[in-house]
Amino acid sequence: MNFILKTAQEIASAIATQHAAMLAGEAIPYEHAVRTEDASLSKEIAGLLQGCRMLGFLEVDAQCVAQAWQAHGKRTGEFSLTEWPCEPRDFGIAPAPRANAFPSCPNHLGLYAVLPDAVWVGRMANAGVNTLQLRFKSEDETAIRHEVRAAVKNVQGTAALLFINDHWKIAIEEGAYGVHLGQEDMVDAPIDQLRSAGLRLGLSTHGYAEMLRADAVSPSYLALGAVFPTTLKRMKTAPQGTSRLYAYAKLIQHYPLVAIGGIDAERIPVVMKSGVGSIAVVRAITGESNPEIAANTLQAIIRSFLQRTI
């Protein structure tokens, strides 16, 4: 479908209709997707932006998609609304390998358990969980150091890879495998220092703008979420859903990818069809009466899926 002959409203409506599966949250009617500043744009860009807004994309993400759609059209000579943009070069993503890349980690991180303290880390490491994250919440640096040190000790002699959430300085000093940061934490964290320390770096993302921002520092892996509704954390964005997850994973498939947010045993197969190599869980383990059995069940589902597809 060539939209040279279309009005901005026709372009927007076509996007909202053809790509309705990309909707997150409530659909926005066309009249609410139009902004005053759109009048200064070409009808193509205005229509692309308005269509993305109708699908519930944040403005920064709508801008990313519209620019990529335009870049694809200029590169191919065909402005088609049929295919959602998923080419890295159209989003300005540099090819690999990169000089600024963080140390690599396994492409398939498997079950990724996010845990509240070092005792939980030890339990899941001994249960054979592939990847662990210590998410210890405290303002007491002494308590934080105690938990990080204990967690590092508790994975020794196991195959588990341990990431420390947020507390990068202590993670370096205590010899953790890696650090996981949220988007807000990237502002204050010394990325070059983390890279030179040899730590693996995982970054949370919740849409296109955050993915591109994270990609700029070439981390070891990217986390994508929240895929489904979750009560664990108040999110600024609506649950992304599987259609967006599939598009995200296709765009950044050059990274190990971790899907997170409301994923249980029944949802693992449909999530992993996206191409992600890891499923992150919290309550699916810590909320179970027998966490070891729960972890083994989840790992078996992931392992079975990977064996069929790799």
PDB file of C-alpha atoms in Angstrom:
ATOM      1  CA  MET A   1       0.000   0.000   0.000  1.00  0.00           C
ATOM      2  CA  ASN A   2       1.545   3.252  -1.152  1.00  0.00           C
ATOM      3  CA  PHE A   3       0.428   6.222   0.908  1.00  0.00           C
ATOM      4  CA  ILE A   4       1.587   9.039  -1.398  1.00  0.00           C
ATOM      5  CA  LEU A   5      -2.055   9.605  -2.374  1.00  0.00           C
ATOM      6  CA  LYS A   6      -3.379   9.309   1.176  1.00  0.00           C
ATOM      7  CA  THR A   7      -4.321  12.031   3.633  1.00  0.00           C
ATOM      8  CA  ALA A   8      -2.815  11.995   7.119  1.00  0.00           C
ATOM      9  CA  GLN A   9      -6.094  10.690   8.534  1.00  0.00           C
ATOM     10  CA  GLU A  10      -6.257   7.875   5.969  1.00  0.00           C
ATOM     11  CA  ILE A  11      -2.660   6.901   6.735  1.00  0.00           C
ATOM     12  CA  ALA A  12      -3.309   6.922  10.475  1.00  0.00           C
ATOM     13  CA  SER A  13      -6.518   4.940  10.179  1.00  0.00           C
ATOM     14  CA  ALA A  14      -4.847   2.371   7.928  1.00  0.00           C
ATOM     15  CA  ILE A  15      -2.051   1.861  10.474  1.00  0.00           C
ATOM     16  CA  ALA A  16      -4.486   1.564  13.375  1.00  0.00           C
ATOM     17  CA  THR A  17      -6.570  -0.974  11.447  1.00  0.00           C
ATOM     18  CA  GLN A  18      -3.854  -3.090   9.830  1.00  0.00           C
ATOM     19  CA  HIS A  19      -1.692  -3.213  12.953  1.00  0.00           C
ATOM     20  CA  ALA A  20      -4.411  -3.404  15.592  1.00  0.00           C
ATOM     21  CA  ALA A  21      -2.502  -6.235  17.302  1.00  0.00           C
ATOM     22  CA  MET A  22       0.133  -3.650  18.298  1.00  0.00           C
ATOM     23  CA  LEU A  23      -2.358  -1.857  20.536  1.00  0.00           C
ATOM     24  CA  ALA A  24      -1.355  -1.504  24.191  1.00  0.00           C
ATOM     25  CA  GLY A  25      -3.869  -0.049  26.602  1.00  0.00           C
ATOM     26  CA  GLU A  26      -6.990   1.601  25.236  1.00  0.00           C
ATOM     27  CA  ALA A  27      -7.336   2.562  21.587  1.00  0.00           C
ATOM     28  CA  ILE A  28      -7.225   6.314  20.990  1.00  0.00           C
ATOM     29  CA  PRO A  29      -9.721   7.812  18.509  1.00  0.00           C
ATOM     30  CA  TYR A  30      -8.239   9.725  15.599  1.00  0.00           C
ATOM     31  CA  GLU A  31      -9.357  13.143  16.811  1.00  0.00           C
ATOM     32  CA  HIS A  32      -7.459  12.608  20.084  1.00  0.00           C
ATOM     33  CA  ALA A  33      -4.334  11.457  18.220  1.00  0.00           C
ATOM     34  CA  VAL A  34      -3.979  14.746  16.340  1.00  0.00           C
ATOM     35  CA  ARG A  35      -1.692  17.392  17.810  1.00  0.00           C
ATOM     36  CA  THR A  36      -1.304  21.042  16.921  1.00  0.00           C
ATOM     37  CA  GLU A  37       2.306  20.573  15.888  1.00  0.00           C
ATOM     38  CA  ASP A  38       1.280  17.978  13.300  1.00  0.00           C
ATOM     39  CA  ALA A  39       0.185  20.810  11.014  1.00  0.00           C
ATOM     40  CA  SER A  40       3.829  21.676  10.306  1.00  0.00           C
ATOM     41  CA  LEU A  41       4.658  18.093   9.260  1.00  0.00           C
ATOM     42  CA  SER A  42       4.242  16.342   5.953  1.00  0.00           C
ATOM     43  CA  LYS A  43       1.038  14.339   5.690  1.00  0.00           C
ATOM     44  CA  GLU A  44       3.116  11.122   5.658  1.00  0.00           C
ATOM     45  CA  ILE A  45       4.901  11.819   8.943  1.00  0.00           C
ATOM     46  CA  ALA A  46       1.790  13.275  10.552  1.00  0.00           C
ATOM     47  CA  GLY A  47      -0.211  10.221   9.546  1.00  0.00           C
ATOM     48  CA  LEU A  48       2.443   7.822  10.814  1.00  0.00           C
ATOM     49  CA  LEU A  49       2.634   9.589  14.172  1.00  0.00           C
ATOM     50  CA  GLN A  50      -1.129   9.758  14.531  1.00  0.00           C
ATOM     51  CA  GLY A  51      -1.507   6.074  13.670  1.00  0.00           C
ATOM     52  CA  CYS A  52       1.051   5.094  16.304  1.00  0.00           C
ATOM     53  CA  ARG A  53      -0.683   7.290  18.883  1.00  0.00           C
ATOM     54  CA  MET A  54      -3.995   5.584  18.070  1.00  0.00           C
ATOM     55  CA  LEU A  55      -2.307   2.295  18.972  1.00  0.00           C
ATOM     56  CA  GLY A  56      -1.296   3.655  22.371  1.00  0.00           C
ATOM     57  CA  PHE A  57       2.403   4.266  21.758  1.00  0.00           C
ATOM     58  CA  LEU A  58       4.088   6.872  23.926  1.00  0.00           C
ATOM     59  CA  GLU A  59       5.057   9.945  21.957  1.00  0.00           C
ATOM     60  CA  VAL A  60       8.790   9.139  22.081  1.00  0.00           C
ATOM     61  CA  ASP A  61       8.070   5.646  20.743  1.00  0.00           C
ATOM     62  CA  ALA A  62       5.704   6.927  18.080  1.00  0.00           C
ATOM     63  CA  GLN A  63       8.478   9.252  16.906  1.00  0.00           C
ATOM     64  CA  CYS A  64      10.907   6.302  16.658  1.00  0.00           C
ATOM     65  CA  VAL A  65       8.481   4.206  14.622  1.00  0.00           C
ATOM     66  CA  ALA A  66       7.489   7.077  12.304  1.00  0.00           C
ATOM     67  CA  GLN A  67      11.119   7.937  11.579  1.00  0.00           C
ATOM     68  CA  ALA A  68      11.950   4.276  10.924  1.00  0.00           C
ATOM     69  CA  TRP A  69       8.968   3.932   8.587  1.00  0.00           C
ATOM     70  CA  GLN A  70      10.106   7.014   6.683  1.00  0.00           C
ATOM     71  CA  ALA A  71      13.712   5.759   6.560  1.00  0.00           C
ATOM     72  CA  HIS A  72      12.551   2.412   5.182  1.00  0.00           C
ATOM     73  CA  GLY A  73      10.555   4.183   2.504  1.00  0.00           C
ATOM     74  CA  LYS A  74      13.509   6.324   1.449  1.00  0.00           C
ATOM     75  CA  ARG A  75      15.807   3.292   1.413  1.00  0.00           C
ATOM     76  CA  THR A  76      13.492   1.038  -0.613  1.00  0.00           C
ATOM     77  CA  GLY A  77      11.619   3.638  -2.624  1.00  0.00           C
ATOM     78  CA  GLU A  78       8.302   2.238  -1.414  1.00  0.00           C
ATOM     79  CA  PHE A  79       6.249   3.659   1.428  1.00  0.00           C
ATOM     80  CA  SER A  80       4.219   0.626   2.444  1.00  0.00           C
ATOM     81  CA  LEU A  81       1.947   0.487   5.449  1.00  0.00           C
ATOM     82  CA  THR A  82       1.585  -3.282   5.295  1.00  0.00           C
ATOM     83  CA  GLU A  83       4.778  -4.299   7.119  1.00  0.00           C
ATOM     84  CA  TRP A  84       5.624  -2.948  10.560  1.00  0.00           C
ATOM     85  CA  PRO A  85       9.215  -1.532  10.545  1.00  0.00           C
ATOM     86  CA  CYS A  86      11.675  -4.014  12.050  1.00  0.00           C
ATOM     87  CA  GLU A  87      14.934  -3.347  10.206  1.00  0.00           C
ATOM     88  CA  PRO A  88      17.719  -2.234  12.580  1.00  0.00           C
ATOM     89  CA  ARG A  89      19.267   0.136  10.033  1.00  0.00           C
ATOM     90  CA  ASP A  90      15.972   2.001   9.662  1.00  0.00           C
ATOM     91  CA  PHE A  91      16.068   2.712  13.401  1.00  0.00           C
ATOM     92  CA  GLY A  92      19.687   3.877  13.224  1.00  0.00           C
ATOM     93  CA  ILE A  93      21.020   0.780  15.003  1.00  0.00           C
ATOM     94  CA  ALA A  94      24.720   0.266  14.270  1.00  0.00           C
ATOM     95  CA  PRO A  95      25.870  -3.160  13.066  1.00  0.00           C
ATOM     96  CA  ALA A  96      27.889  -5.519  15.253  1.00  0.00           C
ATOM     97  CA  PRO A  97      30.598  -6.072  16.304  1.00  0.00           C
ATOM     98  CA  ARG A  98      31.148  -2.815  18.154  1.00  0.00           C
ATOM     99  CA  ALA A  99      34.197  -1.436  19.895  1.00  0.00           C
ATOM    100  CA  ASN A 100      32.112  -0.289  22.886  1.00  0.00           C
ATOM    101  CA  ALA A 101      30.367  -3.630  23.471  1.00  0.00           C
ATOM    102  CA  PHE A 102      30.092  -5.037  26.987  1.00  0.00           C
ATOM    103  CA  PRO A 103      31.344  -8.589  27.604  1.00  0.00           C
ATOM    104  CA  SER A 104      28.948 -11.140  26.167  1.00  0.00           C
ATOM    105  CA  CYS A 105      26.710 -13.517  28.089  1.00  0.00           C
ATOM    106  CA  PRO A 106      24.911 -16.633  26.841  1.00  0.00           C
ATOM    107  CA  ASN A 107      22.363 -15.953  24.126  1.00  0.00           C
ATOM    108  CA  HIS A 108      19.893 -18.202  25.922  1.00  0.00           C
ATOM    109  CA  LEU A 109      19.899 -17.224  29.593  1.00  0.00           C
ATOM    110  CA  GLY A 110      17.016 -19.606  30.266  1.00  0.00           C
ATOM    111  CA  LEU A 111      14.987 -19.142  33.419  1.00  0.00           C
ATOM    112  CA  TYR A 112      15.911 -15.811  34.998  1.00  0.00           C
ATOM    113  CA  ALA A 113      14.824 -15.626  38.639  1.00  0.00           C
ATOM    114  CA  VAL A 114      14.570 -12.163  40.203  1.00  0.00           C
ATOM    115  CA  LEU A 115      15.064 -12.654  43.940  1.00  0.00           C
ATOM    116  CA  PRO A 116      14.820 -10.473  47.064  1.00  0.00           C
ATOM    117  CA  ASP A 117      17.856 -11.615  49.071  1.00  0.00           C
ATOM    118  CA  ALA A 118      20.947 -13.790  49.195  1.00  0.00           C
ATOM    119  CA  VAL A 119      19.146 -16.730  50.825  1.00  0.00           C
ATOM    120  CA  TRP A 120      16.797 -16.941  47.877  1.00  0.00           C
ATOM    121  CA  VAL A 121      19.766 -16.672  45.525  1.00  0.00           C
ATOM    122  CA  GLY A 122      21.410 -19.627  47.220  1.00  0.00           C
ATOM    123  CA  ARG A 123      18.227 -21.716  47.087  1.00  0.00           C
ATOM    124  CA  MET A 124      17.682 -21.143  43.381  1.00  0.00           C
ATOM    125  CA  ALA A 125      21.353 -21.588  42.495  1.00  0.00           C
ATOM    126  CA  ASN A 126      21.301 -24.974  44.202  1.00  0.00           C
ATOM    127  CA  ALA A 127      18.027 -25.784  42.421  1.00  0.00           C
ATOM    128  CA  GLY A 128      19.843 -25.355  39.104  1.00  0.00           C
ATOM    129  CA  VAL A 129      18.295 -22.091  37.899  1.00  0.00           C
ATOM    130  CA  ASN A 130      20.344 -20.710  35.012  1.00  0.00           C
ATOM    131  CA  THR A 131      20.336 -16.982  35.739  1.00  0.00           C
ATOM    132  CA  LEU A 132      19.684 -15.070  38.939  1.00  0.00           C
ATOM    133  CA  GLN A 133      19.215 -11.442  39.860  1.00  0.00           C
ATOM    134  CA  LEU A 134      19.558 -10.104  43.374  1.00  0.00           C
ATOM    135  CA  ARG A 135      17.035  -7.290  43.718  1.00  0.00           C
ATOM    136  CA  PHE A 136      17.672  -6.254  47.291  1.00  0.00           C
ATOM    137  CA  LYS A 137      15.865  -3.076  48.301  1.00  0.00           C
ATOM    138  CA  SER A 138      17.536  -1.068  51.071  1.00  0.00           C
ATOM    139  CA  GLU A 139      19.074   2.325  51.789  1.00  0.00           C
ATOM    140  CA  ASP A 140      21.571   0.782  54.202  1.00  0.00           C
ATOM    141  CA  GLU A 141      24.877   0.324  52.382  1.00  0.00           C
ATOM    142  CA  THR A 142      26.153  -2.103  55.002  1.00  0.00           C
ATOM    143  CA  ALA A 143      23.101  -4.305  54.535  1.00  0.00           C
ATOM    144  CA  ILE A 144      23.396  -4.068  50.764  1.00  0.00           C
ATOM    145  CA  ARG A 145      27.057  -5.107  50.836  1.00  0.00           C
ATOM    146  CA  HIS A 146      26.239  -8.008  53.141  1.00  0.00           C
ATOM    147  CA  GLU A 147      23.565  -9.304  50.760  1.00  0.00           C
ATOM    148  CA  VAL A 148      25.657  -8.856  47.613  1.00  0.00           C
ATOM    149  CA  ARG A 149      28.665 -10.550  49.183  1.00  0.00           C
ATOM    150  CA  ALA A 150      26.520 -13.424  50.467  1.00  0.00           C
ATOM    151  CA  ALA A 151      24.793 -13.812  47.107  1.00  0.00           C
ATOM    152  CA  VAL A 152      28.123 -13.976  45.259  1.00  0.00           C
ATOM    153  CA  LYS A 153      29.302 -16.600  47.732  1.00  0.00           C
ATOM    154  CA  ASN A 154      26.067 -18.572  47.425  1.00  0.00           C
ATOM    155  CA  VAL A 155      26.413 -19.090  43.660  1.00  0.00           C
ATOM    156  CA  GLN A 156      29.999 -20.300  43.876  1.00  0.00           C
ATOM    157  CA  GLY A 157      30.285 -23.913  42.826  1.00  0.00           C
ATOM    158  CA  THR A 158      27.037 -23.726  40.829  1.00  0.00           C
ATOM    159  CA  ALA A 159      26.403 -22.943  37.175  1.00  0.00           C
ATOM    160  CA  ALA A 160      24.231 -19.930  37.991  1.00  0.00           C
ATOM    161  CA  LEU A 161      25.061 -16.485  36.600  1.00  0.00           C
ATOM    162  CA  LEU A 162      24.413 -13.724  39.136  1.00  0.00           C
ATOM    163  CA  PHE A 163      23.366 -10.194  38.237  1.00  0.00           C
ATOM    164  CA  ILE A 164      23.029  -7.487  40.872  1.00  0.00           C
ATOM    165  CA  ASN A 165      20.182  -5.039  40.456  1.00  0.00           C
ATOM    166  CA  ASP A 166      21.218  -1.362  40.735  1.00  0.00           C
ATOM    167  CA  HIS A 167      24.103  -1.627  43.226  1.00  0.00           C
ATOM    168  CA  TRP A 168      26.839  -1.507  40.598  1.00  0.00           C
ATOM    169  CA  LYS A 169      29.690  -0.211  42.763  1.00  0.00           C
ATOM    170  CA  ILE A 170      29.325  -2.979  45.355  1.00  0.00           C
ATOM    171  CA  ALA A 171      28.795  -5.526  42.574  1.00  0.00           C
ATOM    172  CA  ILE A 172      32.193  -4.616  41.130  1.00  0.00           C
ATOM    173  CA  GLU A 173      33.913  -4.763  44.498  1.00  0.00           C
ATOM    174  CA  GLU A 174      32.345  -8.097  45.453  1.00  0.00           C
ATOM    175  CA  GLY A 175      33.032  -9.796  42.125  1.00  0.00           C
ATOM    176  CA  ALA A 176      29.531 -10.326  40.746  1.00  0.00           C
ATOM    177  CA  TYR A 177      29.060 -11.673  37.217  1.00  0.00           C
ATOM    178  CA  GLY A 178      27.013  -8.719  36.111  1.00  0.00           C
ATOM    179  CA  VAL A 179      24.756  -5.775  36.891  1.00  0.00           C
ATOM    180  CA  HIS A 180      21.199  -5.061  35.830  1.00  0.00           C
ATOM    181  CA  LEU A 181      20.062  -1.443  35.545  1.00  0.00           C
ATOM    182  CA  GLY A 182      16.765   0.254  34.888  1.00  0.00           C
ATOM    183  CA  GLN A 183      16.488   3.197  32.536  1.00  0.00           C
ATOM    184  CA  GLU A 184      16.599   5.704  35.405  1.00  0.00           C
ATOM    185  CA  ASP A 185      19.773   4.125  36.796  1.00  0.00           C
ATOM    186  CA  MET A 186      21.591   4.535  33.484  1.00  0.00           C
ATOM    187  CA  VAL A 187      21.755   8.284  34.086  1.00  0.00           C
ATOM    188  CA  ASP A 188      23.943   8.004  37.176  1.00  0.00           C
ATOM    189  CA  ALA A 189      25.841   4.774  36.473  1.00  0.00           C
ATOM    190  CA  PRO A 190      29.375   5.198  35.041  1.00  0.00           C
ATOM    191  CA  ILE A 191      28.917   3.032  31.956  1.00  0.00           C
ATOM    192  CA  ASP A 192      32.592   3.177  30.951  1.00  0.00           C
ATOM    193  CA  GLN A 193      33.665   2.120  34.438  1.00  0.00           C
ATOM    194  CA  LEU A 194      31.281  -0.829  34.389  1.00  0.00           C
ATOM    195  CA  ARG A 195      32.583  -1.871  30.989  1.00  0.00           C
ATOM    196  CA  SER A 196      36.237  -1.609  32.003  1.00  0.00           C
ATOM    197  CA  ALA A 197      35.536  -3.620  35.163  1.00  0.00           C
ATOM    198  CA  GLY A 198      34.531  -6.537  32.955  1.00  0.00           C
ATOM    199  CA  LEU A 199      30.979  -6.800  34.266  1.00  0.00           C
ATOM    200  CA  ARG A 200      28.152  -7.967  32.073  1.00  0.00           C
ATOM    201  CA  LEU A 201      25.410  -5.364  31.803  1.00  0.00           C
ATOM    202  CA  GLY A 202      21.691  -5.958  31.421  1.00  0.00           C
ATOM    203  CA  LEU A 203      19.283  -3.087  30.800  1.00  0.00           C
ATOM    204  CA  SER A 204      15.521  -2.833  31.194  1.00  0.00           C
ATOM    205  CA  THR A 205      13.484  -1.448  28.292  1.00  0.00           C
ATOM    206  CA  HIS A 206       9.792  -0.670  27.868  1.00  0.00           C
ATOM    207  CA  GLY A 207       9.514   0.479  24.267  1.00  0.00           C
ATOM    208  CA  TYR A 208      11.385   1.721  21.204  1.00  0.00           C
ATOM    209  CA  ALA A 209      12.980   4.861  22.635  1.00  0.00           C
ATOM    210  CA  GLU A 210      14.362   2.971  25.623  1.00  0.00           C
ATOM    211  CA  MET A 211      15.608   0.134  23.423  1.00  0.00           C
ATOM    212  CA  LEU A 212      17.516   2.568  21.231  1.00  0.00           C
ATOM    213  CA  ARG A 213      18.914   4.361  24.254  1.00  0.00           C
ATOM    214  CA  ALA A 214      20.062   1.068  25.736  1.00  0.00           C
ATOM    215  CA  ASP A 215      21.475  -0.128  22.431  1.00  0.00           C
ATOM    216  CA  ALA A 216      23.733   2.916  22.281  1.00  0.00           C
ATOM    217  CA  VAL A 217      25.861   1.529  25.140  1.00  0.00           C
ATOM    218  CA  SER A 218      25.982  -2.025  23.649  1.00  0.00           C
ATOM    219  CA  PRO A 219      24.994  -3.958  26.798  1.00  0.00           C
ATOM    220  CA  SER A 220      25.299  -7.715  27.316  1.00  0.00           C
ATOM    221  CA  TYR A 221      21.534  -8.280  27.166  1.00  0.00           C
ATOM    222  CA  LEU A 222      18.250  -6.407  27.029  1.00  0.00           C
ATOM    223  CA  ALA A 223      15.134  -7.059  29.090  1.00  0.00           C
ATOM    224  CA  LEU A 224      11.784  -6.403  27.382  1.00  0.00           C
ATOM    225  CA  GLY A 225       8.611  -5.757  29.340  1.00  0.00           C
ATOM    226  CA  ALA A 226       6.261  -5.714  30.896  1.00  0.00           C
ATOM    227  CA  VAL A 227       4.745  -8.239  28.492  1.00  0.00           C
ATOM    228  CA  PHE A 228       1.623  -8.897  30.580  1.00  0.00           C
ATOM    229  CA  PRO A 229       0.022  -7.069  33.518  1.00  0.00           C
ATOM    230  CA  THR A 230       1.991  -7.269  36.742  1.00  0.00           C
ATOM    231  CA  THR A 231       1.247  -6.046  40.257  1.00  0.00           C
ATOM    232  CA  LEU A 232       4.865  -6.068  41.388  1.00  0.00           C
ATOM    233  CA  LYS A 233       5.790  -2.660  40.041  1.00  0.00           C
ATOM    234  CA  ARG A 234       3.826   0.381  38.956  1.00  0.00           C
ATOM    235  CA  MET A 235       4.603   0.771  35.264  1.00  0.00           C
ATOM    236  CA  LYS A 236       4.556   4.002  33.272  1.00  0.00           C
ATOM    237  CA  THR A 237       3.516   2.075  30.172  1.00  0.00           C
ATOM    238  CA  ALA A 238       0.667  -0.336  29.538  1.00  0.00           C
ATOM    239  CA  PRO A 239       1.555  -4.038  29.209  1.00  0.00           C
ATOM    240  CA  GLN A 240       3.225  -4.397  25.824  1.00  0.00           C
ATOM    241  CA  GLY A 241       1.582  -7.648  24.732  1.00  0.00           C
ATOM    242  CA  THR A 242       3.029 -10.352  22.518  1.00  0.00           C
ATOM    243  CA  SER A 243       2.679  -8.549  19.163  1.00  0.00           C
ATOM    244  CA  ARG A 244       4.888  -5.699  20.322  1.00  0.00           C
ATOM    245  CA  LEU A 245       7.248  -8.195  21.946  1.00  0.00           C
ATOM    246  CA  TYR A 246       7.620 -10.037  18.635  1.00  0.00           C
ATOM    247  CA  ALA A 247       8.412  -6.775  16.827  1.00  0.00           C
ATOM    248  CA  TYR A 248      10.902  -5.699  19.493  1.00  0.00           C
ATOM    249  CA  ALA A 249      12.660  -9.064  19.446  1.00  0.00           C
ATOM    250  CA  LYS A 250      12.938  -9.032  15.659  1.00  0.00           C
ATOM    251  CA  LEU A 251      14.443  -5.545  15.735  1.00  0.00           C
ATOM    252  CA  ILE A 252      17.100  -6.298  18.379  1.00  0.00           C
ATOM    253  CA  GLN A 253      17.690 -10.004  17.822  1.00  0.00           C
ATOM    254  CA  HIS A 254      21.447  -9.348  17.833  1.00  0.00           C
ATOM    255  CA  TYR A 255      21.213  -9.269  21.668  1.00  0.00           C
ATOM    256  CA  PRO A 256      20.393 -11.950  24.212  1.00  0.00           C
ATOM    257  CA  LEU A 257      16.831 -11.031  25.168  1.00  0.00           C
ATOM    258  CA  VAL A 258      14.924 -11.478  28.413  1.00  0.00           C
ATOM    259  CA  ALA A 259      11.126 -11.175  28.520  1.00  0.00           C
ATOM    260  CA  ILE A 260       9.600 -10.074  31.828  1.00  0.00           C
ATOM    261  CA  GLY A 261       6.231  -9.185  33.276  1.00  0.00           C
ATOM    262  CA  GLY A 262       3.334 -11.443  34.242  1.00  0.00           C
ATOM    263  CA  ILE A 263       4.769 -14.558  32.587  1.00  0.00           C
ATOM    264  CA  ASP A 264       3.716 -17.912  34.015  1.00  0.00           C
ATOM    265  CA  ALA A 265       4.125 -21.512  32.867  1.00  0.00           C
ATOM    266  CA  GLU A 266       1.179 -21.346  30.446  1.00  0.00           C
ATOM    267  CA  ARG A 267       2.457 -18.195  28.769  1.00  0.00           C
ATOM    268  CA  ILE A 268       6.081 -19.277  28.300  1.00  0.00           C
ATOM    269  CA  PRO A 269       5.639 -20.946  24.856  1.00  0.00           C
ATOM    270  CA  VAL A 270       3.848 -17.986  23.238  1.00  0.00           C
ATOM    271  CA  VAL A 271       6.416 -15.575  24.711  1.00  0.00           C
ATOM    272  CA  MET A 272       9.389 -17.633  23.555  1.00  0.00           C
ATOM    273  CA  LYS A 273       8.022 -17.803  20.010  1.00  0.00           C
ATOM    274  CA  SER A 274       9.156 -14.182  19.808  1.00  0.00           C
ATOM    275  CA  GLY A 275      12.780 -15.331  19.781  1.00  0.00           C
ATOM    276  CA  VAL A 276      13.704 -14.305  23.310  1.00  0.00           C
ATOM    277  CA  GLY A 277      16.118 -16.692  24.994  1.00  0.00           C
ATOM    278  CA  SER A 278      15.115 -16.071  28.579  1.00  0.00           C
ATOM    279  CA  ILE A 279      12.048 -15.693  30.767  1.00  0.00           C
ATOM    280  CA  ALA A 280      12.317 -13.570  33.914  1.00  0.00           C
ATOM    281  CA  VAL A 281       9.995 -14.363  36.806  1.00  0.00           C
ATOM    282  CA  VAL A 282       9.462 -13.177  40.358  1.00  0.00           C
ATOM    283  CA  ARG A 283       6.279 -14.463  41.959  1.00  0.00           C
ATOM    284  CA  ALA A 284       6.202 -17.554  39.755  1.00  0.00           C
ATOM    285  CA  ILE A 285       8.982 -18.729  42.086  1.00  0.00           C
ATOM    286  CA  THR A 286       8.915 -16.674  45.287  1.00  0.00           C
ATOM    287  CA  GLY A 287       5.135 -16.894  45.516  1.00  0.00           C
ATOM    288  CA  GLU A 288       5.029 -20.689  45.290  1.00  0.00           C
ATOM    289  CA  SER A 289       4.752 -23.064  48.244  1.00  0.00           C
ATOM    290  CA  ASN A 290       7.565 -25.195  46.763  1.00  0.00           C
ATOM    291  CA  PRO A 291       9.849 -22.831  44.824  1.00  0.00           C
ATOM    292  CA  GLU A 292      12.312 -25.545  43.802  1.00  0.00           C
ATOM    293  CA  ILE A 293       9.610 -27.598  42.116  1.00  0.00           C
ATOM    294  CA  ALA A 294       8.194 -24.465  40.494  1.00  0.00           C
ATOM    295  CA  ALA A 295      11.637 -23.520  39.163  1.00  0.00           C
ATOM    296  CA  ASN A 296      12.226 -27.020  37.792  1.00  0.00           C
ATOM    297  CA  THR A 297       8.859 -26.963  36.033  1.00  0.00           C
ATOM    298  CA  LEU A 298       9.521 -23.582  34.448  1.00  0.00           C
ATOM    299  CA  GLN A 299      13.013 -24.622  33.369  1.00  0.00           C
ATOM    300  CA  ALA A 300      11.678 -27.809  31.809  1.00  0.00           C
ATOM    301  CA  ILE A 301       9.191 -25.833  29.699  1.00  0.00           C
ATOM    302  CA  ILE A 302      11.882 -23.402  28.538  1.00  0.00           C
ATOM    303  CA  ARG A 303      14.346 -26.193  27.818  1.00  0.00           C
ATOM    304  CA  SER A 304      11.775 -28.173  25.865  1.00  0.00           C
ATOM    305  CA  PHE A 305      10.906 -25.156  23.727  1.00  0.00           C
ATOM    306  CA  LEU A 306      14.539 -24.351  22.977  1.00  0.00           C
ATOM    307  CA  GLN A 307      15.306 -27.951  22.045  1.00  0.00           C
ATOM    308  CA  ARG A 308      12.523 -27.866  19.456  1.00  0.00           C
ATOM    309  CA  THR A 309      13.581 -24.571  17.918  1.00  0.00           C
ATOM    310  CA  ILE A 310      17.385 -24.365  18.037  1.00  0.00           C
TER     311      ILE A 310
END
